[in-house]
Amino acid sequence: MKTKLVLASTSPYRQQLLLKLTPHFTCVSPEVDETPLADETAQALVVRLAKAKAIAGAERYQAELRLSNPHTAAEALVIGSDQVAVIDGAIIGKPLTQANAIAQLQQASGKAITFYTGLALYHSHSQKISCQLVPFTVHFRTLSLAQITYYVETEQPLYCAGSFKSEGLGIALFERLEGDDPNTLIGLPLITLIDMLAEHGETVLS
């Protein structure tokens, strides 16, 4: 990577995914209001927030650099990502409580649930931003309340959209997965990201 890579996220899951491609990146916390707009679709929401996080992340990165040297500015490619699940046409976010997680999984039981991930890449110098919408569908098994409760108590997926961790025991909740890149379900579509980096002349294979 010739250009500094910045991940505008504090999610440990996204950090672990990006480590698959390169250990050479910096993480910053973007300050972005994630409240949906009135009548905003799930697709529009994640695209808007991914772009906002990438831009906010670039600003935070440059601000942190200037703390050590007021005249410092570094060229960077900043990654922003946002994800929501849609069940029965409604946007489902992070459950935050065990009761909400159980309710979300009860609603998902026996159904196909689509996750939408917005992925943005922002060049800090040119201010060029590109964004892709990446869908991924999960087909849930028909689950009993006892199975759902056991899963939630075991993995505590309280900060995961849809109330599961597919990289862990959550895989037992599914009949099948439908999508181009299983990393998308965890929160960072790596195949799409590789293509977006290539548009900036960056490759992870050298």
PDB file of C-alpha atoms in Angstrom, residues 29-205:
ATOM      1  CA  SER A  29     -13.559   6.983  15.614  1.00  0.00           C
ATOM      2  CA  PRO A  30     -15.898   8.943  13.320  1.00  0.00           C
ATOM      3  CA  GLU A  31     -18.372  11.246  15.031  1.00  0.00           C
ATOM      4  CA  VAL A  32     -21.544  10.605  13.014  1.00  0.00           C
ATOM      5  CA  ASP A  33     -25.216  10.770  13.981  1.00  0.00           C
ATOM      6  CA  GLU A  34     -26.653   7.436  12.802  1.00  0.00           C
ATOM      7  CA  THR A  35     -30.321   8.410  13.189  1.00  0.00           C
ATOM      8  CA  PRO A  36     -32.301   7.482  10.041  1.00  0.00           C
ATOM      9  CA  LEU A  37     -33.949  10.305   8.135  1.00  0.00           C
ATOM     10  CA  ALA A  38     -37.710  10.392   7.708  1.00  0.00           C
ATOM     11  CA  ASP A  39     -38.838   7.795   5.136  1.00  0.00           C
ATOM     12  CA  GLU A  40     -35.210   6.814   4.442  1.00  0.00           C
ATOM     13  CA  THR A  41     -34.766   3.318   3.013  1.00  0.00           C
ATOM     14  CA  ALA A  42     -32.263   0.882   4.453  1.00  0.00           C
ATOM     15  CA  GLN A  43     -30.206   1.097   1.263  1.00  0.00           C
ATOM     16  CA  ALA A  44     -30.092   4.901   1.304  1.00  0.00           C
ATOM     17  CA  LEU A  45     -29.297   4.948   5.032  1.00  0.00           C
ATOM     18  CA  VAL A  46     -26.206   2.731   4.874  1.00  0.00           C
ATOM     19  CA  VAL A  47     -24.823   4.519   1.792  1.00  0.00           C
ATOM     20  CA  ARG A  48     -25.285   7.927   3.423  1.00  0.00           C
ATOM     21  CA  LEU A  49     -23.722   6.817   6.723  1.00  0.00           C
ATOM     22  CA  ALA A  50     -20.797   5.014   5.077  1.00  0.00           C
ATOM     23  CA  LYS A  51     -19.910   8.212   3.200  1.00  0.00           C
ATOM     24  CA  ALA A  52     -20.387  10.343   6.310  1.00  0.00           C
ATOM     25  CA  LYS A  53     -18.158   8.046   8.371  1.00  0.00           C
ATOM     26  CA  ALA A  54     -15.398   8.064   5.752  1.00  0.00           C
ATOM     27  CA  ILE A  55     -15.383  11.865   5.560  1.00  0.00           C
ATOM     28  CA  ALA A  56     -15.597  12.272   9.340  1.00  0.00           C
ATOM     29  CA  GLY A  57     -12.832   9.716   9.750  1.00  0.00           C
ATOM     30  CA  ALA A  58     -10.583  11.673   7.392  1.00  0.00           C
ATOM     31  CA  GLU A  59     -11.205  14.846   9.385  1.00  0.00           C
ATOM     32  CA  ARG A  60     -10.483  13.068  12.686  1.00  0.00           C
ATOM     33  CA  TYR A  61      -7.280  11.522  11.287  1.00  0.00           C
ATOM     34  CA  GLN A  62      -5.964  14.872  10.059  1.00  0.00           C
ATOM     35  CA  ALA A  63      -6.910  16.533  13.359  1.00  0.00           C
ATOM     36  CA  GLU A  64      -4.977  13.904  15.319  1.00  0.00           C
ATOM     37  CA  LEU A  65      -1.937  14.432  13.095  1.00  0.00           C
ATOM     38  CA  ARG A  66      -2.045  18.191  13.683  1.00  0.00           C
ATOM     39  CA  LEU A  67      -1.926  17.644  17.455  1.00  0.00           C
ATOM     40  CA  SER A  68       1.663  16.501  17.105  1.00  0.00           C
ATOM     41  CA  ASN A  69       2.564  18.866  14.250  1.00  0.00           C
ATOM     42  CA  PRO A  70       0.272  21.781  13.338  1.00  0.00           C
ATOM     43  CA  HIS A  71       1.582  21.817   9.762  1.00  0.00           C
ATOM     44  CA  THR A  72       1.245  18.077   9.138  1.00  0.00           C
ATOM     45  CA  ALA A  73      -1.136  16.711   6.522  1.00  0.00           C
ATOM     46  CA  ALA A  74      -0.979  13.188   5.165  1.00  0.00           C
ATOM     47  CA  GLU A  75      -2.603  11.730   2.092  1.00  0.00           C
ATOM     48  CA  ALA A  76      -4.937   8.927   3.139  1.00  0.00           C
ATOM     49  CA  LEU A  77      -7.582   6.558   1.866  1.00  0.00           C
ATOM     50  CA  VAL A  78     -10.323   6.374   4.475  1.00  0.00           C
ATOM     51  CA  ILE A  79     -12.776   3.474   4.738  1.00  0.00           C
ATOM     52  CA  GLY A  80     -16.305   4.036   6.032  1.00  0.00           C
ATOM     53  CA  SER A  81     -18.856   1.267   6.472  1.00  0.00           C
ATOM     54  CA  ASP A  82     -22.360   0.911   7.855  1.00  0.00           C
ATOM     55  CA  GLN A  83     -24.755  -2.015   8.032  1.00  0.00           C
ATOM     56  CA  VAL A  84     -28.399  -2.684   8.851  1.00  0.00           C
ATOM     57  CA  ALA A  85     -30.657  -5.710   8.675  1.00  0.00           C
ATOM     58  CA  VAL A  86     -34.162  -5.688   7.222  1.00  0.00           C
ATOM     59  CA  ILE A  87     -36.860  -7.994   8.588  1.00  0.00           C
ATOM     60  CA  ASP A  88     -40.381  -7.847   7.154  1.00  0.00           C
ATOM     61  CA  GLY A  89     -39.511  -4.539   5.495  1.00  0.00           C
ATOM     62  CA  ALA A  90     -38.375  -2.872   8.734  1.00  0.00           C
ATOM     63  CA  ILE A  91     -34.828  -1.764   9.566  1.00  0.00           C
ATOM     64  CA  ILE A  92     -33.362  -3.716  12.475  1.00  0.00           C
ATOM     65  CA  GLY A  93     -30.344  -2.306  14.302  1.00  0.00           C
ATOM     66  CA  LYS A  94     -28.260  -3.420  17.264  1.00  0.00           C
ATOM     67  CA  PRO A  95     -30.434  -4.941  20.027  1.00  0.00           C
ATOM     68  CA  LEU A  96     -28.398  -3.512  22.964  1.00  0.00           C
ATOM     69  CA  THR A  97     -30.328  -5.653  25.474  1.00  0.00           C
ATOM     70  CA  GLN A  98     -30.806  -9.389  25.861  1.00  0.00           C
ATOM     71  CA  ALA A  99     -34.587  -9.059  25.638  1.00  0.00           C
ATOM     72  CA  ASN A 100     -34.334  -7.157  22.352  1.00  0.00           C
ATOM     73  CA  ALA A 101     -31.885  -9.730  20.958  1.00  0.00           C
ATOM     74  CA  ILE A 102     -34.282 -12.572  21.755  1.00  0.00           C
ATOM     75  CA  ALA A 103     -37.165 -10.646  20.167  1.00  0.00           C
ATOM     76  CA  GLN A 104     -35.144  -9.950  17.008  1.00  0.00           C
ATOM     77  CA  LEU A 105     -34.201 -13.596  16.588  1.00  0.00           C
ATOM     78  CA  GLN A 106     -37.785 -14.706  17.208  1.00  0.00           C
ATOM     79  CA  GLN A 107     -38.849 -12.366  14.425  1.00  0.00           C
ATOM     80  CA  ALA A 108     -36.119 -13.727  12.125  1.00  0.00           C
ATOM     81  CA  SER A 109     -36.856 -17.413  12.824  1.00  0.00           C
ATOM     82  CA  GLY A 110     -37.722 -19.307   9.640  1.00  0.00           C
ATOM     83  CA  LYS A 111     -37.283 -16.236   7.426  1.00  0.00           C
ATOM     84  CA  ALA A 112     -34.822 -14.830   4.904  1.00  0.00           C
ATOM     85  CA  ILE A 113     -33.231 -11.649   6.271  1.00  0.00           C
ATOM     86  CA  THR A 114     -31.322  -9.212   4.077  1.00  0.00           C
ATOM     87  CA  PHE A 115     -28.352  -7.255   5.367  1.00  0.00           C
ATOM     88  CA  TYR A 116     -27.332  -4.098   3.544  1.00  0.00           C
ATOM     89  CA  THR A 117     -23.775  -2.830   3.924  1.00  0.00           C
ATOM     90  CA  GLY A 118     -22.639   0.534   2.634  1.00  0.00           C
ATOM     91  CA  LEU A 119     -18.905   0.702   1.895  1.00  0.00           C
ATOM     92  CA  ALA A 120     -17.245   4.044   1.152  1.00  0.00           C
ATOM     93  CA  LEU A 121     -13.659   4.941   0.245  1.00  0.00           C
ATOM     94  CA  TYR A 122     -12.593   8.587   0.537  1.00  0.00           C
ATOM     95  CA  HIS A 123      -9.342  10.096  -0.740  1.00  0.00           C
ATOM     96  CA  SER A 124      -8.347  12.849   1.658  1.00  0.00           C
ATOM     97  CA  HIS A 125      -6.404  14.952  -0.883  1.00  0.00           C
ATOM     98  CA  SER A 126      -8.608  14.734  -3.967  1.00  0.00           C
ATOM     99  CA  GLN A 127     -11.785  14.501  -1.809  1.00  0.00           C
ATOM    100  CA  LYS A 128     -13.016  11.873  -4.249  1.00  0.00           C
ATOM    101  CA  ILE A 129     -15.418   9.431  -2.628  1.00  0.00           C
ATOM    102  CA  SER A 130     -16.816   6.191  -4.001  1.00  0.00           C
ATOM    103  CA  CYS A 131     -19.465   4.027  -2.389  1.00  0.00           C
ATOM    104  CA  GLN A 132     -20.925   0.591  -2.999  1.00  0.00           C
ATOM    105  CA  LEU A 133     -24.062  -1.041  -1.603  1.00  0.00           C
ATOM    106  CA  VAL A 134     -23.487  -4.719  -0.851  1.00  0.00           C
ATOM    107  CA  PRO A 135     -26.473  -6.952   0.029  1.00  0.00           C
ATOM    108  CA  PHE A 136     -26.259 -10.304   1.797  1.00  0.00           C
ATOM    109  CA  THR A 137     -29.171 -12.607   2.638  1.00  0.00           C
ATOM    110  CA  VAL A 138     -29.349 -14.997   5.570  1.00  0.00           C
ATOM    111  CA  HIS A 139     -31.872 -17.849   5.627  1.00  0.00           C
ATOM    112  CA  PHE A 140     -32.687 -18.649   9.252  1.00  0.00           C
ATOM    113  CA  ARG A 141     -33.650 -22.037  10.601  1.00  0.00           C
ATOM    114  CA  THR A 142     -36.951 -22.294  12.450  1.00  0.00           C
ATOM    115  CA  LEU A 143     -35.773 -21.741  16.011  1.00  0.00           C
ATOM    116  CA  SER A 144     -37.403 -22.468  19.359  1.00  0.00           C
ATOM    117  CA  LEU A 145     -37.409 -19.920  22.156  1.00  0.00           C
ATOM    118  CA  ALA A 146     -35.082 -22.213  24.139  1.00  0.00           C
ATOM    119  CA  GLN A 147     -32.569 -22.313  21.267  1.00  0.00           C
ATOM    120  CA  ILE A 148     -32.698 -18.542  20.816  1.00  0.00           C
ATOM    121  CA  THR A 149     -32.311 -17.896  24.546  1.00  0.00           C
ATOM    122  CA  TYR A 150     -29.363 -20.293  24.770  1.00  0.00           C
ATOM    123  CA  TYR A 151     -27.669 -18.594  21.837  1.00  0.00           C
ATOM    124  CA  VAL A 152     -28.159 -15.052  23.171  1.00  0.00           C
ATOM    125  CA  GLU A 153     -26.978 -16.008  26.671  1.00  0.00           C
ATOM    126  CA  THR A 154     -23.935 -17.792  25.210  1.00  0.00           C
ATOM    127  CA  GLU A 155     -22.671 -15.186  22.745  1.00  0.00           C
ATOM    128  CA  GLN A 156     -24.273 -11.960  24.000  1.00  0.00           C
ATOM    129  CA  PRO A 157     -24.630 -10.453  20.479  1.00  0.00           C
ATOM    130  CA  LEU A 158     -25.998  -7.197  21.884  1.00  0.00           C
ATOM    131  CA  TYR A 159     -23.968  -4.885  19.628  1.00  0.00           C
ATOM    132  CA  CYS A 160     -24.504  -6.800  16.390  1.00  0.00           C
ATOM    133  CA  ALA A 161     -27.196  -5.836  13.876  1.00  0.00           C
ATOM    134  CA  GLY A 162     -29.592  -8.775  13.691  1.00  0.00           C
ATOM    135  CA  SER A 163     -28.483 -10.180  17.066  1.00  0.00           C
ATOM    136  CA  PHE A 164     -25.919 -12.744  15.952  1.00  0.00           C
ATOM    137  CA  LYS A 165     -22.218 -13.256  15.273  1.00  0.00           C
ATOM    138  CA  SER A 166     -21.902 -15.299  12.105  1.00  0.00           C
ATOM    139  CA  GLU A 167     -18.189 -15.890  12.768  1.00  0.00           C
ATOM    140  CA  GLY A 168     -19.094 -17.735  15.984  1.00  0.00           C
ATOM    141  CA  LEU A 169     -21.988 -19.906  17.182  1.00  0.00           C
ATOM    142  CA  GLY A 170     -24.355 -17.758  15.129  1.00  0.00           C
ATOM    143  CA  ILE A 171     -23.639 -19.997  12.144  1.00  0.00           C
ATOM    144  CA  ALA A 172     -25.875 -22.605  13.843  1.00  0.00           C
ATOM    145  CA  LEU A 173     -28.870 -20.278  13.391  1.00  0.00           C
ATOM    146  CA  PHE A 174     -28.798 -20.493   9.583  1.00  0.00           C
ATOM    147  CA  GLU A 175     -29.974 -22.891   6.909  1.00  0.00           C
ATOM    148  CA  ARG A 176     -27.924 -21.167   4.222  1.00  0.00           C
ATOM    149  CA  LEU A 177     -26.214 -17.926   3.272  1.00  0.00           C
ATOM    150  CA  GLU A 178     -26.710 -16.062   0.017  1.00  0.00           C
ATOM    151  CA  GLY A 179     -24.161 -13.504  -1.146  1.00  0.00           C
ATOM    152  CA  ASP A 180     -20.848 -12.903  -2.893  1.00  0.00           C
ATOM    153  CA  ASP A 181     -18.639 -12.344   0.159  1.00  0.00           C
ATOM    154  CA  PRO A 182     -19.229 -13.844   3.640  1.00  0.00           C
ATOM    155  CA  ASN A 183     -17.122 -11.023   5.146  1.00  0.00           C
ATOM    156  CA  THR A 184     -19.998  -8.702   4.254  1.00  0.00           C
ATOM    157  CA  LEU A 185     -22.124 -10.282   6.956  1.00  0.00           C
ATOM    158  CA  ILE A 186     -19.537  -9.388   9.602  1.00  0.00           C
ATOM    159  CA  GLY A 187     -19.473  -5.777   8.443  1.00  0.00           C
ATOM    160  CA  LEU A 188     -16.747  -5.196   5.839  1.00  0.00           C
ATOM    161  CA  PRO A 189     -17.104  -6.511   2.237  1.00  0.00           C
ATOM    162  CA  LEU A 190     -13.449  -7.268   1.519  1.00  0.00           C
ATOM    163  CA  ILE A 191     -13.873  -8.319  -2.126  1.00  0.00           C
ATOM    164  CA  THR A 192     -15.588  -5.026  -2.913  1.00  0.00           C
ATOM    165  CA  LEU A 193     -12.983  -3.107  -0.912  1.00  0.00           C
ATOM    166  CA  ILE A 194     -10.148  -4.720  -2.888  1.00  0.00           C
ATOM    167  CA  ASP A 195     -11.785  -3.542  -6.125  1.00  0.00           C
ATOM    168  CA  MET A 196     -12.262  -0.016  -4.752  1.00  0.00           C
ATOM    169  CA  LEU A 197      -8.623   0.187  -3.627  1.00  0.00           C
ATOM    170  CA  ALA A 198      -7.531  -0.944  -7.093  1.00  0.00           C
ATOM    171  CA  GLU A 199      -9.332   2.068  -8.588  1.00  0.00           C
ATOM    172  CA  HIS A 200      -6.830   4.182  -6.622  1.00  0.00           C
ATOM    173  CA  GLY A 201      -3.877   2.131  -7.842  1.00  0.00           C
ATOM    174  CA  GLU A 202      -3.564   0.209  -4.580  1.00  0.00           C
ATOM    175  CA  THR A 203      -3.142  -3.547  -4.394  1.00  0.00           C
ATOM    176  CA  VAL A 204      -3.007  -5.871  -1.397  1.00  0.00           C
ATOM    177  CA  LEU A 205      -1.028  -8.494  -3.335  1.00  0.00           C
TER     178      LEU A 205
END
